[in-house]
């Protein structure tokens, strides 16, 4: 799994951080998403998929 | 759709009789039969009403549906709240790029780690209010004793608003959010609140402190990004959006858990379940009952219906959150529901609630504390004597007498 994000669209709702805190964080200046691990291990995949599904601004893209 | 000349039915707002926790019963039929339908608004105009989860995410996630209340066709009639439709309406009623520019000035204040750092303070506030409750002899009104003061104290703290003024806010926000007060009375309350906040911002300009308004003044106003009036608009938006919403979720959550011994018992036994339970309570109660609303800025097809430029849309969050296609057995409160967090109680799209992390922590703390400290908490009156807020844009209880 490979994660890409479109930070410009991020509205900093923070849901990804709640769901997958080992993969996503928010940057200090404005709460915009930061990817901590763009190729997360398999045990994170479900949480990452959930974060992508819930993201209100459809910022998180997943690639095989 | 019936092609009669009669005006469409009004936006449903009354819960089914005897089921105060359920959304208006019309929604479930609409979801299957007419998921995109016309409703009439208070002034005789009409708007589309969307009731299905998928349609509602599609609408709120599509920037061609505008939040700008100054656009022709925006369904303003019957809308309540603190903002005007005009210049000082706050970014909740704006579109990008202005919306994004202003929202990003405050997003860091509400990001997850900042809010988590506030948890001990929120716990302290909650404990003090619970201590005061314990000292009372007779039944207390949980709304007055806990549900309103917690979010009021928290947002006052963040904004740097003196807590002594909270009585004034409660009175004004009550008027601003009532669907039954006359428009001119609401306008008066809005002016009064604006005047107060205007003076508060002036005071902070002279002596900035360690709070959101002061940071806006120092970092954004003094650098010319925003004006004094913009700071006042931020204050009004944050104060109103964060106060009665959280308060009513606290009241309703406490009441449902008092009546559901099994769920309450599970949460008491395993407090780690409270996080998920809060998501389920947000889904189940869906307190936003009068919107969100949008106006189409292009001709857009949703679920086979063409919504034309300039037509208004009202989105039924409580209906989306009871959509059986997404939440099986949606009418049941299941504190362990695996996909509860897919709810749209905080909206969806770029306007999704800015204060959601804060609201979550407040709810987690208050519910956990009540379960722990008041295991015998129960309503002091029969449920049919509890005054539910069917007259308000934000659902809940006007009062909730409890004993223990
Ligand atoms: C349980 C409590 C809450 C609920 C159910 C709730 C619900 C919502 C909803 C549905 C929206 C979207 C409106 C739209 O799309 O037009 C929203 C937006 C907003 N909420 Fe909340 N809210 C809650 C608590 C809070 C708190 C505690 C704050 C902060 C102090 C807050 C601040 C805001 C702001 C500033 C917006 C506008 C965001 C934007 O337009 O970008 N809310 N809220």
mmCIF file of N, CA, C and O and ligand atoms in Angstrom, chain B residues 60 67 91-93 99 103 110 155 237-238 241-242 245-246 249 282 287-288 292-294 317 344-348 350-356 358-359 362-363, ligand 1:
data_model
loop_
_atom_site.group_PDB
_atom_site.id
_atom_site.type_symbol
_atom_site.label_atom_id
_atom_site.label_comp_id
_atom_site.label_asym_id
_atom_site.label_seq_id
_atom_site.Cartn_x
_atom_site.Cartn_y
_atom_site.Cartn_z
ATOM 1 N N UNK B 60 -22.759 17.243 0.227
ATOM 2 C CA UNK B 60 -21.859 18.005 1.106
ATOM 3 C C UNK B 60 -20.396 17.915 0.648
ATOM 4 O O UNK B 60 -19.585 18.771 0.979
ATOM 5 N N UNK B 67 -22.138 27.111 0.330
ATOM 6 C CA UNK B 67 -22.582 27.485 1.679
ATOM 7 C C UNK B 67 -22.808 28.988 1.793
ATOM 8 O O UNK B 67 -23.114 29.487 2.873
ATOM 9 N N UNK B 91 -17.109 31.992 8.532
ATOM 10 C CA UNK B 91 -16.707 31.150 7.392
ATOM 11 C C UNK B 91 -17.596 29.930 7.201
ATOM 12 O O UNK B 91 -17.559 29.294 6.157
ATOM 13 N N UNK B 92 -18.432 29.608 8.190
ATOM 14 C CA UNK B 92 -19.376 28.499 8.014
ATOM 15 C C UNK B 92 -20.333 28.805 6.853
ATOM 16 O O UNK B 92 -20.876 27.901 6.241
ATOM 17 N N UNK B 93 -20.497 30.079 6.555
ATOM 18 C CA UNK B 93 -21.407 30.482 5.475
ATOM 19 C C UNK B 93 -20.658 31.090 4.291
ATOM 20 O O UNK B 93 -21.138 31.999 3.630
ATOM 21 N N UNK B 99 -13.382 30.785 2.525
ATOM 22 C CA UNK B 99 -13.646 29.832 3.602
ATOM 23 C C UNK B 99 -12.353 29.169 4.079
ATOM 24 O O UNK B 99 -12.054 29.122 5.267
ATOM 25 N N UNK B 103 -10.770 29.463 7.743
ATOM 26 C CA UNK B 103 -10.791 28.244 8.559
ATOM 27 C C UNK B 103 -9.376 27.859 8.989
ATOM 28 O O UNK B 103 -9.146 27.489 10.129
ATOM 29 N N UNK B 110 -7.871 23.545 17.134
ATOM 30 C CA UNK B 110 -8.796 22.441 17.385
ATOM 31 C C UNK B 110 -8.247 21.108 16.920
ATOM 32 O O UNK B 110 -8.977 20.137 16.801
ATOM 33 N N UNK B 155 -15.271 26.561 26.091
ATOM 34 C CA UNK B 155 -15.113 27.496 24.971
ATOM 35 C C UNK B 155 -14.749 28.900 25.494
ATOM 36 O O UNK B 155 -13.973 29.620 24.864
ATOM 37 N N UNK B 237 -18.926 32.895 15.845
ATOM 38 C CA UNK B 237 -19.088 31.561 15.258
ATOM 39 C C UNK B 237 -18.659 30.475 16.244
ATOM 40 O O UNK B 237 -19.393 29.514 16.494
ATOM 41 N N UNK B 238 -17.476 30.635 16.821
ATOM 42 C CA UNK B 238 -16.953 29.584 17.705
ATOM 43 C C UNK B 238 -17.810 29.449 18.954
ATOM 44 O O UNK B 238 -18.093 28.350 19.421
ATOM 45 N N UNK B 241 -21.316 27.872 17.762
ATOM 46 C CA UNK B 241 -21.218 26.516 17.209
ATOM 47 C C UNK B 241 -20.811 25.504 18.269
ATOM 48 O O UNK B 241 -21.169 24.335 18.193
ATOM 49 N N UNK B 242 -20.047 25.947 19.279
ATOM 50 C CA UNK B 242 -19.488 24.995 20.210
ATOM 51 C C UNK B 242 -20.247 24.827 21.505
ATOM 52 O O UNK B 242 -19.912 23.981 22.321
ATOM 53 N N UNK B 245 -24.555 22.876 20.915
ATOM 54 C CA UNK B 245 -24.394 21.561 20.272
ATOM 55 C C UNK B 245 -23.901 20.540 21.292
ATOM 56 O O UNK B 245 -24.572 19.536 21.562
ATOM 57 N N UNK B 246 -22.751 20.825 21.875
ATOM 58 C CA UNK B 246 -22.151 19.886 22.823
ATOM 59 C C UNK B 246 -23.070 19.693 24.035
ATOM 60 O O UNK B 246 -23.256 18.567 24.505
ATOM 61 N N UNK B 249 -25.863 17.316 23.208
ATOM 62 C CA UNK B 249 -25.379 15.935 23.089
ATOM 63 C C UNK B 249 -25.118 15.334 24.468
ATOM 64 O O UNK B 249 -25.374 14.151 24.697
ATOM 65 N N UNK B 282 -23.495 10.062 18.835
ATOM 66 C CA UNK B 282 -23.579 11.152 17.856
ATOM 67 C C UNK B 282 -24.441 10.728 16.670
ATOM 68 O O UNK B 282 -25.276 11.483 16.177
ATOM 69 N N UNK B 287 -28.160 15.663 16.395
ATOM 70 C CA UNK B 287 -28.914 16.786 16.953
ATOM 71 C C UNK B 287 -29.155 17.947 15.993
ATOM 72 O O UNK B 287 -29.978 18.800 16.263
ATOM 73 N N UNK B 288 -28.435 18.001 14.868
ATOM 74 C CA UNK B 288 -28.631 19.118 13.934
ATOM 75 C C UNK B 288 -29.879 18.834 13.099
ATOM 76 O O UNK B 288 -29.902 17.909 12.294
ATOM 77 N N UNK B 292 -27.449 20.814 7.657
ATOM 78 C CA UNK B 292 -26.895 21.922 6.876
ATOM 79 C C UNK B 292 -27.687 22.211 5.593
ATOM 80 O O UNK B 292 -28.452 21.385 5.145
ATOM 81 N N UNK B 293 -27.429 23.407 5.052
ATOM 82 C CA UNK B 293 -28.118 23.826 3.832
ATOM 83 C C UNK B 293 -27.099 24.295 2.794
ATOM 84 O O UNK B 293 -26.022 24.767 3.141
ATOM 85 N N UNK B 294 -27.492 24.176 1.539
ATOM 86 C CA UNK B 294 -26.618 24.592 0.443
ATOM 87 C C UNK B 294 -27.466 25.179 -0.687
ATOM 88 O O UNK B 294 -28.675 24.968 -0.726
ATOM 89 N N UNK B 317 -29.344 15.358 8.169
ATOM 90 C CA UNK B 317 -28.329 14.566 8.858
ATOM 91 C C UNK B 317 -28.942 13.417 9.684
ATOM 92 O O UNK B 317 -28.457 12.284 9.618
ATOM 93 N N UNK B 344 -22.575 11.152 9.883
ATOM 94 C CA UNK B 344 -22.363 12.512 9.381
ATOM 95 C C UNK B 344 -22.930 13.552 10.360
ATOM 96 O O UNK B 344 -23.361 14.630 9.956
ATOM 97 N N UNK B 345 -22.918 13.216 11.651
ATOM 98 C CA UNK B 345 -23.431 14.147 12.668
ATOM 99 C C UNK B 345 -22.629 15.448 12.699
ATOM 100 O O UNK B 345 -23.146 16.489 13.091
ATOM 101 N N UNK B 346 -21.357 15.379 12.281
ATOM 102 C CA UNK B 346 -20.547 16.598 12.185
ATOM 103 C C UNK B 346 -20.528 17.143 10.760
ATOM 104 O O UNK B 346 -19.693 17.978 10.417
ATOM 105 N N UNK B 347 -21.428 16.686 9.932
ATOM 106 C CA UNK B 347 -21.433 17.106 8.542
ATOM 107 C C UNK B 347 -20.432 16.298 7.736
ATOM 108 O O UNK B 347 -19.919 15.254 8.182
ATOM 109 N N UNK B 348 -20.166 16.768 6.536
ATOM 110 C CA UNK B 348 -19.230 16.099 5.637
ATOM 111 C C UNK B 348 -18.739 17.150 4.653
ATOM 112 O O UNK B 348 -19.408 18.147 4.410
ATOM 113 N N UNK B 350 -15.809 19.982 3.198
ATOM 114 C CA UNK B 350 -14.838 20.935 3.755
ATOM 115 C C UNK B 350 -15.359 21.737 4.938
ATOM 116 O O UNK B 350 -14.588 22.347 5.653
ATOM 117 N N UNK B 351 -16.685 21.734 5.138
ATOM 118 C CA UNK B 351 -17.240 22.439 6.302
ATOM 119 C C UNK B 351 -17.423 21.509 7.494
ATOM 120 O O UNK B 351 -18.005 21.897 8.499
ATOM 121 N N UNK B 352 -16.953 20.264 7.362
ATOM 122 C CA UNK B 352 -17.173 19.345 8.479
ATOM 123 C C UNK B 352 -16.656 19.981 9.764
ATOM 124 O O UNK B 352 -15.605 20.632 9.779
ATOM 125 N N UNK B 353 -17.419 19.749 10.812
ATOM 126 C CA UNK B 353 -17.219 20.442 12.091
ATOM 127 C C UNK B 353 -15.752 20.653 12.461
ATOM 128 O O UNK B 353 -14.981 19.710 12.598
ATOM 129 N N UNK B 354 -15.422 21.903 12.667
ATOM 130 C CA UNK B 354 -14.075 22.274 13.075
ATOM 131 C C UNK B 354 -13.807 21.852 14.516
ATOM 132 O O UNK B 354 -12.676 21.542 14.876
ATOM 133 N N UNK B 355 -14.839 21.834 15.332
ATOM 134 C CA UNK B 355 -14.660 21.556 16.764
ATOM 135 C C UNK B 355 -14.905 20.107 17.131
ATOM 136 O O UNK B 355 -15.069 19.781 18.307
ATOM 137 N N UNK B 356 -14.886 19.206 16.135
ATOM 138 C CA UNK B 356 -15.284 17.820 16.431
ATOM 139 C C UNK B 356 -14.359 17.115 17.417
ATOM 140 O O UNK B 356 -14.832 16.351 18.261
ATOM 141 N N UNK B 358 -12.747 18.446 19.832
ATOM 142 C CA UNK B 358 -13.087 19.006 21.140
ATOM 143 C C UNK B 358 -14.413 18.434 21.653
ATOM 144 O O UNK B 358 -14.518 18.018 22.810
ATOM 145 N N UNK B 359 -15.406 18.409 20.774
ATOM 146 C CA UNK B 359 -16.708 17.878 21.179
ATOM 147 C C UNK B 359 -16.564 16.427 21.636
ATOM 148 O O UNK B 359 -17.153 16.005 22.632
ATOM 149 N N UNK B 362 -14.946 16.287 25.121
ATOM 150 C CA UNK B 362 -15.902 16.733 26.142
ATOM 151 C C UNK B 362 -16.927 15.634 26.427
ATOM 152 O O UNK B 362 -17.227 15.324 27.581
ATOM 153 N N UNK B 363 -17.439 15.020 25.378
ATOM 154 C CA UNK B 363 -18.445 13.965 25.561
ATOM 155 C C UNK B 363 -17.838 12.747 26.256
ATOM 156 O O UNK B 363 -18.446 12.173 27.159
HETATM 157 C C1 LIG C 1 -21.639 17.514 19.424
HETATM 158 C C2 LIG C 1 -21.304 18.698 19.114
HETATM 159 C C3 LIG C 1 -21.298 19.286 17.722
HETATM 160 C C4 LIG C 1 -22.029 18.966 16.612
HETATM 161 C C5 LIG C 1 -23.100 17.871 16.472
HETATM 162 C C6 LIG C 1 -21.601 19.847 15.545
HETATM 163 C C7 LIG C 1 -22.082 19.798 14.242
HETATM 164 C C8 LIG C 1 -21.601 20.537 13.186
HETATM 165 C C9 LIG C 1 -22.010 20.414 11.807
HETATM 166 C C10 LIG C 1 -23.053 19.445 11.283
HETATM 167 C C11 LIG C 1 -21.300 21.309 11.067
HETATM 168 C C12 LIG C 1 -21.347 21.494 9.532
HETATM 169 C C13 LIG C 1 -22.161 22.655 9.076
HETATM 170 C C14 LIG C 1 -22.229 22.751 7.555
HETATM 171 O O1 LIG C 1 -21.790 21.856 6.838
HETATM 172 O O2 LIG C 1 -22.778 23.740 7.052
HETATM 173 C C15 LIG C 1 -20.434 22.010 11.983
HETATM 174 C C16 LIG C 1 -19.576 23.028 11.634
HETATM 175 C C17 LIG C 1 -18.841 23.753 12.540
HETATM 176 N N1 LIG C 1 -18.678 23.500 13.895
HETATM 177 FE FE1 LIG C 1 -19.567 22.039 14.949
HETATM 178 N N2 LIG C 1 -20.635 20.689 16.030
HETATM 179 C C18 LIG C 1 -20.418 20.383 17.357
HETATM 180 C C19 LIG C 1 -19.507 20.978 18.217
HETATM 181 C C20 LIG C 1 -18.681 22.024 17.884
HETATM 182 C C21 LIG C 1 -17.695 22.617 18.743
HETATM 183 C C22 LIG C 1 -17.375 22.184 20.160
HETATM 184 C C23 LIG C 1 -17.122 23.645 18.025
HETATM 185 C C24 LIG C 1 -16.004 24.582 18.421
HETATM 186 C C25 LIG C 1 -15.827 25.354 19.269
HETATM 187 C C26 LIG C 1 -17.730 23.673 16.723
HETATM 188 C C27 LIG C 1 -17.414 24.561 15.719
HETATM 189 C C28 LIG C 1 -17.841 24.457 14.410
HETATM 190 C C29 LIG C 1 -17.435 25.379 13.355
HETATM 191 C C30 LIG C 1 -16.509 26.563 13.513
HETATM 192 C C31 LIG C 1 -18.059 24.939 12.179
HETATM 193 C C32 LIG C 1 -17.940 25.552 10.773
HETATM 194 C C33 LIG C 1 -16.897 24.813 9.997
HETATM 195 C C34 LIG C 1 -16.770 25.267 8.550
HETATM 196 O O3 LIG C 1 -17.686 25.858 8.008
HETATM 197 O O4 LIG C 1 -15.691 25.038 7.961
HETATM 198 N N3 LIG C 1 -18.669 22.677 16.662
HETATM 199 N N4 LIG C 1 -20.626 21.522 13.283
#
